Coordinates of C-alpha atoms and ligand atoms in Angstrom, one line a residue:
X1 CA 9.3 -2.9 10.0
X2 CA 9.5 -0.8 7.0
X3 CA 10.2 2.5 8.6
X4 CA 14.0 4.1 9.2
X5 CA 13.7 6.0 12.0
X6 CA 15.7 8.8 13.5
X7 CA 15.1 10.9 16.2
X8 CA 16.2 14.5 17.2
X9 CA 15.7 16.7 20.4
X10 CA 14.6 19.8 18.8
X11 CA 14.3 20.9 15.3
X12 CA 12.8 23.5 13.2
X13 CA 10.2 21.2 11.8
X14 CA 10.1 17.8 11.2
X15 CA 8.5 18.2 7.8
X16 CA 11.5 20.8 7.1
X17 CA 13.6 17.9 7.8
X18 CA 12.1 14.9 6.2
X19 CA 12.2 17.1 2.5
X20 CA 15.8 16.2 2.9
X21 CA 15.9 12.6 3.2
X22 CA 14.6 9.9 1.1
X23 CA 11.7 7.6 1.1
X24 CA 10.5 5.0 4.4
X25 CA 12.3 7.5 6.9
X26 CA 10.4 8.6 9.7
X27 CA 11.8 12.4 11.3
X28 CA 10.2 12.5 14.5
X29 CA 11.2 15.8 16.8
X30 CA 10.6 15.9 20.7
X31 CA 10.2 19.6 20.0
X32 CA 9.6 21.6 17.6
X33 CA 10.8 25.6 16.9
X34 CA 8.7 26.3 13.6
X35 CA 6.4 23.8 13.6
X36 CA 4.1 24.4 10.3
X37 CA 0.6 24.0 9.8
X38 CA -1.9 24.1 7.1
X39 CA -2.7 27.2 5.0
X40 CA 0.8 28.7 6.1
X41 CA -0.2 28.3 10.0
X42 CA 2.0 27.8 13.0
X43 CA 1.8 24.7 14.8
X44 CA 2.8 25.3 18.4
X45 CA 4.9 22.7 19.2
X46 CA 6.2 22.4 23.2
X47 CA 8.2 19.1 24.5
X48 CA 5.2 16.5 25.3
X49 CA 3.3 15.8 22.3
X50 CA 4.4 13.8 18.7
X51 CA 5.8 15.4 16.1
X52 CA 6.6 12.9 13.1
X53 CA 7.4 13.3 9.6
X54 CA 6.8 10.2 7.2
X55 CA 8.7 10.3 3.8
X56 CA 6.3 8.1 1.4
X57 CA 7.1 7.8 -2.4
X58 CA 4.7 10.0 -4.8
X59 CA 1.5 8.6 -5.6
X60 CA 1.2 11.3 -8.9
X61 CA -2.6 12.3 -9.1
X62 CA -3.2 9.8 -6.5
X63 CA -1.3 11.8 -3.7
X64 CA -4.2 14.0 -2.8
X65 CA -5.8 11.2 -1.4
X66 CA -3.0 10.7 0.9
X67 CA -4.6 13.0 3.0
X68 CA -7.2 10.7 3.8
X69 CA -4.5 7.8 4.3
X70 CA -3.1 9.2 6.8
X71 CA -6.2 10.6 8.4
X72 CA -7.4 7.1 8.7
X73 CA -4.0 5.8 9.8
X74 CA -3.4 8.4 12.9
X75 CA -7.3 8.0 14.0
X76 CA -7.0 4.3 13.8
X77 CA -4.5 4.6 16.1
X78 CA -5.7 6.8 18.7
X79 CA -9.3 4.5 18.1
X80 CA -9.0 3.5 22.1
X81 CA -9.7 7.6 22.8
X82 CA -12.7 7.5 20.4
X83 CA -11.7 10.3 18.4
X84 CA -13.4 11.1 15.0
X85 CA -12.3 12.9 11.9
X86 CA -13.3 16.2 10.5
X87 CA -12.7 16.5 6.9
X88 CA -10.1 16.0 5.3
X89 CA -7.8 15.1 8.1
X90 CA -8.4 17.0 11.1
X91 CA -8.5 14.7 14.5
X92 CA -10.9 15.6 17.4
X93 CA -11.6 14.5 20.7
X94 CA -15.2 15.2 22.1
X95 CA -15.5 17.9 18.9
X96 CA -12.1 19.5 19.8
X97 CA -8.8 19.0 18.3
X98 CA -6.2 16.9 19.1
X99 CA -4.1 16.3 15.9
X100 CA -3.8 17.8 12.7
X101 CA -1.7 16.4 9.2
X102 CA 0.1 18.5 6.7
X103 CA 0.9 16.9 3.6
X104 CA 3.9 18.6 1.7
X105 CA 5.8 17.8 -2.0
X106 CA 9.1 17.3 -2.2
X107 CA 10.8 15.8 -5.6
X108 CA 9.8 13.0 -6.0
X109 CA 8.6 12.3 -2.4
X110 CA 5.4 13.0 0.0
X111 CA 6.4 14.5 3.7
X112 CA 3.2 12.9 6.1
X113 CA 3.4 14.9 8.7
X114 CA 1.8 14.6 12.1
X115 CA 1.0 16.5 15.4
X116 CA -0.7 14.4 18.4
X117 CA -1.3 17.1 21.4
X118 CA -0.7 13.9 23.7
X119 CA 0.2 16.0 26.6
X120 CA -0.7 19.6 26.0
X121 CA -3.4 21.4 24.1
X122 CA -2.3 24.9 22.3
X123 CA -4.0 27.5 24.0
X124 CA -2.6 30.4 21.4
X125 CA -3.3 31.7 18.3
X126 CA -5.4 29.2 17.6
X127 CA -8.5 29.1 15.7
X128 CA -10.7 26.3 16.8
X129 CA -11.1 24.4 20.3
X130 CA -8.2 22.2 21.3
X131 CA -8.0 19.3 23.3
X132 CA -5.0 16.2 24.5
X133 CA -4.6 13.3 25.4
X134 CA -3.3 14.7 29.1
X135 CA -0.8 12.1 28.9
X136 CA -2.8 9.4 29.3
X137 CA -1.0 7.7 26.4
X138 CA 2.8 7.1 26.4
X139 CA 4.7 8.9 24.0
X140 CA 7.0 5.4 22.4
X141 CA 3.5 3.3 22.2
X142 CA 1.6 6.4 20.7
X143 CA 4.4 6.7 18.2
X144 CA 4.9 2.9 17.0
X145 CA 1.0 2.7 17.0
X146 CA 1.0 6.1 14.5
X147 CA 4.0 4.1 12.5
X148 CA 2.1 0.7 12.3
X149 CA -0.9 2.0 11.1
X150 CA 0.7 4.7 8.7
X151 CA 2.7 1.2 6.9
X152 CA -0.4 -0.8 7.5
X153 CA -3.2 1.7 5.3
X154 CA -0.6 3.0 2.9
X155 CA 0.0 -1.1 1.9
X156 CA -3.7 -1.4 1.5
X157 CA -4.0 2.1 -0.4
X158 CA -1.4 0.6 -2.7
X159 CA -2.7 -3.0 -3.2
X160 CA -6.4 -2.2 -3.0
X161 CA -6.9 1.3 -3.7
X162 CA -8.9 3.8 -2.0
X163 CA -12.0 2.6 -1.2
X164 CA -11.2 0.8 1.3
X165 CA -9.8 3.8 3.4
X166 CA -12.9 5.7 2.2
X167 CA -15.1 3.5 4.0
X168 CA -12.9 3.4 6.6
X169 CA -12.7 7.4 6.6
X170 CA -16.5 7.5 6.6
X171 CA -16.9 4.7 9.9
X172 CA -14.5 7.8 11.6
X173 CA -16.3 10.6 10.0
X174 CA -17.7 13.4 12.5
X175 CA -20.9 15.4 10.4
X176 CA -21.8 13.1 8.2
X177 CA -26.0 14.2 7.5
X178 CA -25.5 17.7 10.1
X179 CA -25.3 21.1 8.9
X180 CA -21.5 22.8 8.4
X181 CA -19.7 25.1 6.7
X182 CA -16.9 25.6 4.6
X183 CA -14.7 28.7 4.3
X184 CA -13.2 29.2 1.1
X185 CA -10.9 31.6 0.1
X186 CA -13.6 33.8 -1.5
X187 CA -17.0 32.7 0.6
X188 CA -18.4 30.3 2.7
X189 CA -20.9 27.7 2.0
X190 CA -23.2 26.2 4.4
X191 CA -24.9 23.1 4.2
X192 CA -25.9 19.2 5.2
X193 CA -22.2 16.5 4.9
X194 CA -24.0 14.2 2.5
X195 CA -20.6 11.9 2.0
X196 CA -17.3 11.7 0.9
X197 CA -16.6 11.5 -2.7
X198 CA -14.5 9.1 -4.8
X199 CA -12.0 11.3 -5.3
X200 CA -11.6 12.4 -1.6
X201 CA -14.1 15.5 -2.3
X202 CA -16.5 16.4 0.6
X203 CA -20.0 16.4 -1.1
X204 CA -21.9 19.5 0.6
X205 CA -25.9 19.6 -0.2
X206 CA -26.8 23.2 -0.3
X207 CA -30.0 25.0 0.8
X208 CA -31.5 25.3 -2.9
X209 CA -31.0 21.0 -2.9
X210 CA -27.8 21.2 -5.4
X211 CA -24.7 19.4 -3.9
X212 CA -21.3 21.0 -4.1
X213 CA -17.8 18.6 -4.6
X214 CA -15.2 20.5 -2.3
X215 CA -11.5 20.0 -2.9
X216 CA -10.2 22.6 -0.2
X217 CA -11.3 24.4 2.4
X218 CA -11.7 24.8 6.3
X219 CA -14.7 23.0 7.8
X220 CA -16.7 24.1 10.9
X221 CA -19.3 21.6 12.3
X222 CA -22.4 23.7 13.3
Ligands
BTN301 C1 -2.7 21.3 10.8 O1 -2.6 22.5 10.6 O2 -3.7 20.8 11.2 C2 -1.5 20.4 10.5 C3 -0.6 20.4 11.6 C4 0.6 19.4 11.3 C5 1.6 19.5 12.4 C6 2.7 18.4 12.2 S1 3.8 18.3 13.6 C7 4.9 17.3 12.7 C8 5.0 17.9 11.3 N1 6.0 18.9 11.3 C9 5.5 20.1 11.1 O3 6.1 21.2 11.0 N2 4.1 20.0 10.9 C10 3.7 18.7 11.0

Protein backbone atom coordinates (compact mmCIF):
# COMPACT_ATOMS: atom_id res chain seq x y z
CA UNK A 1 0.00 0.00 0.00
CA UNK A 2 1.38 3.19 -1.07
CA UNK A 3 -0.22 5.48 1.39
CA UNK A 4 1.36 6.68 5.02
CA UNK A 5 -1.30 7.14 7.11
CA UNK A 6 -1.74 9.02 10.29
CA UNK A 7 -4.65 9.66 12.20
CA UNK A 8 -5.68 12.41 14.64
CA UNK A 9 -8.93 12.98 16.92
CA UNK A 10 -9.58 16.42 16.07
CA UNK A 11 -7.96 18.95 13.96
CA UNK A 12 -8.53 22.25 12.37
CA UNK A 13 -8.65 20.72 8.95
CA UNK A 14 -7.14 17.94 7.53
CA UNK A 15 -6.13 19.81 4.34
CA UNK A 16 -4.57 22.48 6.80
CA UNK A 17 -2.58 19.62 7.94
CA UNK A 18 -1.55 17.72 5.01
CA UNK A 19 0.11 21.25 3.46
CA UNK A 20 2.66 20.32 6.04
CA UNK A 21 3.76 17.01 5.16
CA UNK A 22 5.11 15.50 2.20
CA UNK A 23 3.84 13.44 -0.59
CA UNK A 24 1.82 9.65 -0.24
CA UNK A 25 0.54 10.74 3.37
CA UNK A 26 -2.91 10.41 4.04
CA UNK A 27 -4.25 13.07 7.21
CA UNK A 28 -7.44 11.78 8.03
CA UNK A 29 -9.36 13.64 11.19
CA UNK A 30 -12.34 12.04 13.19
CA UNK A 31 -13.32 15.63 13.52
CA UNK A 32 -12.92 18.47 12.20
CA UNK A 33 -13.02 22.38 13.87
CA UNK A 34 -12.51 24.43 10.47
CA UNK A 35 -13.22 22.20 8.07
CA UNK A 36 -12.95 24.13 4.53
CA UNK A 37 -14.89 23.94 1.53
CA UNK A 38 -14.87 25.26 -1.94
CA UNK A 39 -15.11 28.97 -2.84
CA UNK A 40 -13.92 29.81 0.79
CA UNK A 41 -16.99 27.70 2.43
CA UNK A 42 -17.30 25.94 5.70
CA UNK A 43 -17.49 22.32 5.76
CA UNK A 44 -19.33 21.32 8.83
CA UNK A 45 -17.53 18.64 10.15
CA UNK A 46 -19.12 16.57 13.49
CA UNK A 47 -17.47 13.17 14.72
CA UNK A 48 -19.19 10.40 12.30
CA UNK A 49 -18.32 11.09 8.79
CA UNK A 50 -14.56 10.88 6.79
CA UNK A 51 -12.40 13.51 6.70
CA UNK A 52 -9.20 12.68 4.67
CA UNK A 53 -6.43 14.58 3.22
CA UNK A 54 -4.31 12.95 0.33
CA UNK A 55 -0.82 14.54 -0.34
CA UNK A 56 -0.21 13.64 -4.18
CA UNK A 57 2.95 15.06 -6.07
CA UNK A 58 2.08 18.13 -8.63
CA UNK A 59 0.89 17.12 -11.92
CA UNK A 60 1.85 21.03 -13.30
CA UNK A 61 -0.92 21.92 -15.91
CA UNK A 62 -2.24 18.50 -15.52
CA UNK A 63 -3.35 19.13 -11.76
CA UNK A 64 -6.65 20.62 -12.72
CA UNK A 65 -7.74 17.44 -13.78
CA UNK A 66 -7.08 16.06 -10.52
CA UNK A 67 -10.38 17.13 -9.67
CA UNK A 68 -11.91 14.61 -11.77
CA UNK A 69 -9.37 11.88 -10.32
CA UNK A 70 -10.47 12.09 -7.38
CA UNK A 71 -14.09 12.48 -8.23
CA UNK A 72 -13.94 9.18 -9.93
CA UNK A 73 -11.90 7.67 -7.15
CA UNK A 74 -14.40 8.58 -4.07
CA UNK A 75 -17.61 7.62 -6.39
CA UNK A 76 -16.00 4.41 -7.35
CA UNK A 77 -15.83 3.76 -4.00
CA UNK A 78 -19.12 4.51 -2.63
CA UNK A 79 -20.43 2.67 -6.34
CA UNK A 80 -22.42 0.01 -3.88
CA UNK A 81 -24.75 3.31 -2.78
CA UNK A 82 -25.28 4.24 -6.38
CA UNK A 83 -24.22 7.68 -6.11
CA UNK A 84 -23.48 9.89 -9.24
CA UNK A 85 -21.31 12.84 -9.77
CA UNK A 86 -22.24 16.49 -10.43
CA UNK A 87 -19.62 18.38 -12.10
CA UNK A 88 -16.68 18.63 -11.38
CA UNK A 89 -16.55 16.63 -8.24
CA UNK A 90 -19.53 16.94 -6.22
CA UNK A 91 -21.04 13.37 -4.94
CA UNK A 92 -24.83 12.86 -4.59
CA UNK A 93 -27.06 10.36 -3.43
CA UNK A 94 -30.62 10.33 -4.93
CA UNK A 95 -29.78 14.18 -6.33
CA UNK A 96 -28.48 15.27 -2.82
CA UNK A 97 -25.07 15.57 -1.47
CA UNK A 98 -23.18 13.30 0.26
CA UNK A 99 -19.42 14.26 -0.32
CA UNK A 100 -17.63 17.05 -1.70
CA UNK A 101 -13.53 17.42 -2.72
CA UNK A 102 -11.37 20.46 -2.33
CA UNK A 103 -8.25 20.47 -4.13
CA UNK A 104 -5.52 22.86 -2.66
CA UNK A 105 -1.63 23.82 -3.79
CA UNK A 106 0.99 23.51 -1.70
CA UNK A 107 4.84 23.74 -3.04
CA UNK A 108 5.38 21.37 -4.81
CA UNK A 109 2.43 19.11 -3.61
CA UNK A 110 -1.54 18.69 -4.29
CA UNK A 111 -3.75 18.33 -0.80
CA UNK A 112 -6.95 15.72 -2.08
CA UNK A 113 -9.17 16.35 0.27
CA UNK A 114 -12.37 14.58 1.10
CA UNK A 115 -15.62 14.75 3.09
CA UNK A 116 -18.09 11.56 3.05
CA UNK A 117 -21.30 12.54 5.35
CA UNK A 118 -21.25 8.68 6.23
CA UNK A 119 -23.23 9.23 9.33
CA UNK A 120 -24.73 12.74 9.39
CA UNK A 121 -25.95 15.17 6.69
CA UNK A 122 -25.21 19.12 7.43
CA UNK A 123 -28.28 20.65 8.05
CA UNK A 124 -26.66 24.44 8.35
CA UNK A 125 -25.63 26.96 6.30
CA UNK A 126 -25.73 25.01 3.54
CA UNK A 127 -26.60 25.73 0.14
CA UNK A 128 -27.89 22.64 -1.58
CA UNK A 129 -29.81 19.47 -0.35
CA UNK A 130 -27.72 17.08 1.76
CA UNK A 131 -27.85 13.62 2.30
CA UNK A 132 -25.54 10.34 4.25
CA UNK A 133 -24.84 7.31 4.25
CA UNK A 134 -26.86 6.90 7.96
CA UNK A 135 -24.14 4.68 8.84
CA UNK A 136 -24.85 2.11 6.86
CA UNK A 137 -21.18 1.89 5.82
CA UNK A 138 -18.32 1.50 8.45
CA UNK A 139 -16.11 4.19 8.79
CA UNK A 140 -12.33 1.82 8.48
CA UNK A 141 -13.89 -0.06 5.22
CA UNK A 142 -15.28 3.40 3.77
CA UNK A 143 -11.91 4.81 4.39
CA UNK A 144 -9.48 2.00 2.88
CA UNK A 145 -12.06 1.67 -0.03
CA UNK A 146 -11.65 5.89 -0.56
CA UNK A 147 -7.51 5.04 -0.21
CA UNK A 148 -7.64 2.09 -2.71
CA UNK A 149 -9.35 3.75 -5.25
CA UNK A 150 -7.60 7.26 -4.83
CA UNK A 151 -3.92 4.91 -5.50
CA UNK A 152 -5.67 2.83 -7.98
CA UNK A 153 -7.03 6.00 -10.60
CA UNK A 154 -4.10 8.28 -9.82
CA UNK A 155 -1.71 5.09 -11.18
CA UNK A 156 -3.92 4.94 -14.26
CA UNK A 157 -4.06 8.95 -14.58
CA UNK A 158 -0.28 8.62 -14.64
CA UNK A 159 0.36 5.67 -16.89
CA UNK A 160 -2.63 6.18 -19.23
CA UNK A 161 -3.69 9.66 -18.99
CA UNK A 162 -7.01 11.08 -18.69
CA UNK A 163 -9.24 9.53 -20.77
CA UNK A 164 -9.73 6.84 -19.16
CA UNK A 165 -11.03 8.66 -15.94
CA UNK A 166 -13.09 10.82 -18.42
CA UNK A 167 -15.01 7.95 -19.55
CA UNK A 168 -15.14 6.75 -16.38
CA UNK A 169 -16.39 10.36 -15.01
CA UNK A 170 -19.00 10.41 -17.72
CA UNK A 171 -20.49 6.42 -16.83
CA UNK A 172 -20.93 8.44 -13.15
CA UNK A 173 -22.09 11.60 -14.58
CA UNK A 174 -25.57 12.96 -13.22
CA UNK A 175 -27.14 15.60 -16.26
CA UNK A 176 -25.53 14.56 -18.94
CA UNK A 177 -28.37 15.78 -22.15
CA UNK A 178 -30.85 17.80 -19.09
CA UNK A 179 -31.12 21.33 -18.65
CA UNK A 180 -28.70 23.12 -15.73
CA UNK A 181 -27.18 25.96 -14.81
CA UNK A 182 -24.07 27.44 -13.96
CA UNK A 183 -23.44 30.40 -11.55
CA UNK A 184 -20.46 32.29 -12.27
CA UNK A 185 -19.08 34.94 -10.53
CA UNK A 186 -20.58 37.57 -12.84
CA UNK A 187 -23.93 35.62 -14.31
CA UNK A 188 -25.50 32.50 -14.79
CA UNK A 189 -25.81 30.46 -17.80
CA UNK A 190 -28.47 27.93 -18.43
CA UNK A 191 -28.50 25.24 -20.72
CA UNK A 192 -28.45 21.35 -21.98
CA UNK A 193 -24.84 19.11 -20.20
CA UNK A 194 -23.70 18.06 -23.73
CA UNK A 195 -20.31 16.30 -22.26
CA UNK A 196 -17.30 16.66 -20.64
CA UNK A 197 -14.41 18.13 -22.40
CA UNK A 198 -10.78 16.94 -22.85
CA UNK A 199 -9.54 19.17 -20.73
CA UNK A 200 -12.03 18.48 -17.81
CA UNK A 201 -14.35 21.58 -19.15
CA UNK A 202 -18.12 20.99 -18.76
CA UNK A 203 -19.40 21.67 -22.40
CA UNK A 204 -22.82 23.68 -21.81
CA UNK A 205 -25.17 24.10 -25.21
CA UNK A 206 -26.89 27.32 -24.90
CA UNK A 207 -30.41 28.39 -25.96
CA UNK A 208 -29.12 30.33 -29.23
CA UNK A 209 -27.37 26.48 -30.17
CA UNK A 210 -23.64 27.81 -29.26
CA UNK A 211 -21.80 25.58 -26.69
CA UNK A 212 -19.96 27.12 -23.87
CA UNK A 213 -16.37 25.27 -22.33
CA UNK A 214 -16.76 26.01 -18.40
CA UNK A 215 -13.62 25.91 -16.24
CA UNK A 216 -15.41 27.04 -12.88
CA UNK A 217 -18.44 27.47 -11.53
CA UNK A 218 -21.29 26.01 -9.28
CA UNK A 219 -23.80 23.71 -11.09
CA UNK A 220 -27.51 23.27 -10.32
CA UNK A 221 -29.34 20.32 -12.07
CA UNK A 222 -32.81 21.74 -13.08
C1 LIG B 1 -16.86 21.06 -1.04
O1 LIG B 1 -17.11 22.24 -0.73
O2 LIG B 1 -17.66 20.38 -1.68
C2 LIG B 1 -15.55 20.43 -0.66
C3 LIG B 1 -15.57 19.91 0.73
C4 LIG B 1 -14.28 19.21 1.13
C5 LIG B 1 -14.28 18.79 2.57
C6 LIG B 1 -13.08 17.97 2.95
S1 LIG B 1 -13.23 17.23 4.54
C7 LIG B 1 -11.56 16.74 4.49
C8 LIG B 1 -10.78 17.89 3.88
N1 LIG B 1 -10.41 18.85 4.90
C9 LIG B 1 -11.02 20.02 4.74
O3 LIG B 1 -10.88 21.01 5.48
N2 LIG B 1 -11.81 19.98 3.66
C10 LIG B 1 -11.74 18.69 2.99
Amino acid sequence: MKWNIVHFDTLESTNKTALTLPPDTVVIASCQTGGRGRYGRVWESPRGNLYLSAVVRDFHERTPLLAFVAGVAAAAALEEFSVALKWPNDILLDGKKLAGILLERGEGKIIIGIGINAACAPTQRVLYPTASLAGKCSLPELTARVLEQLEKQLDLFQTKGFEPIRKQWVRFAAGIGQPLSVKLPDKQLTGIFRALGQTGALLLELPDGSVQEIAAGDVFLL
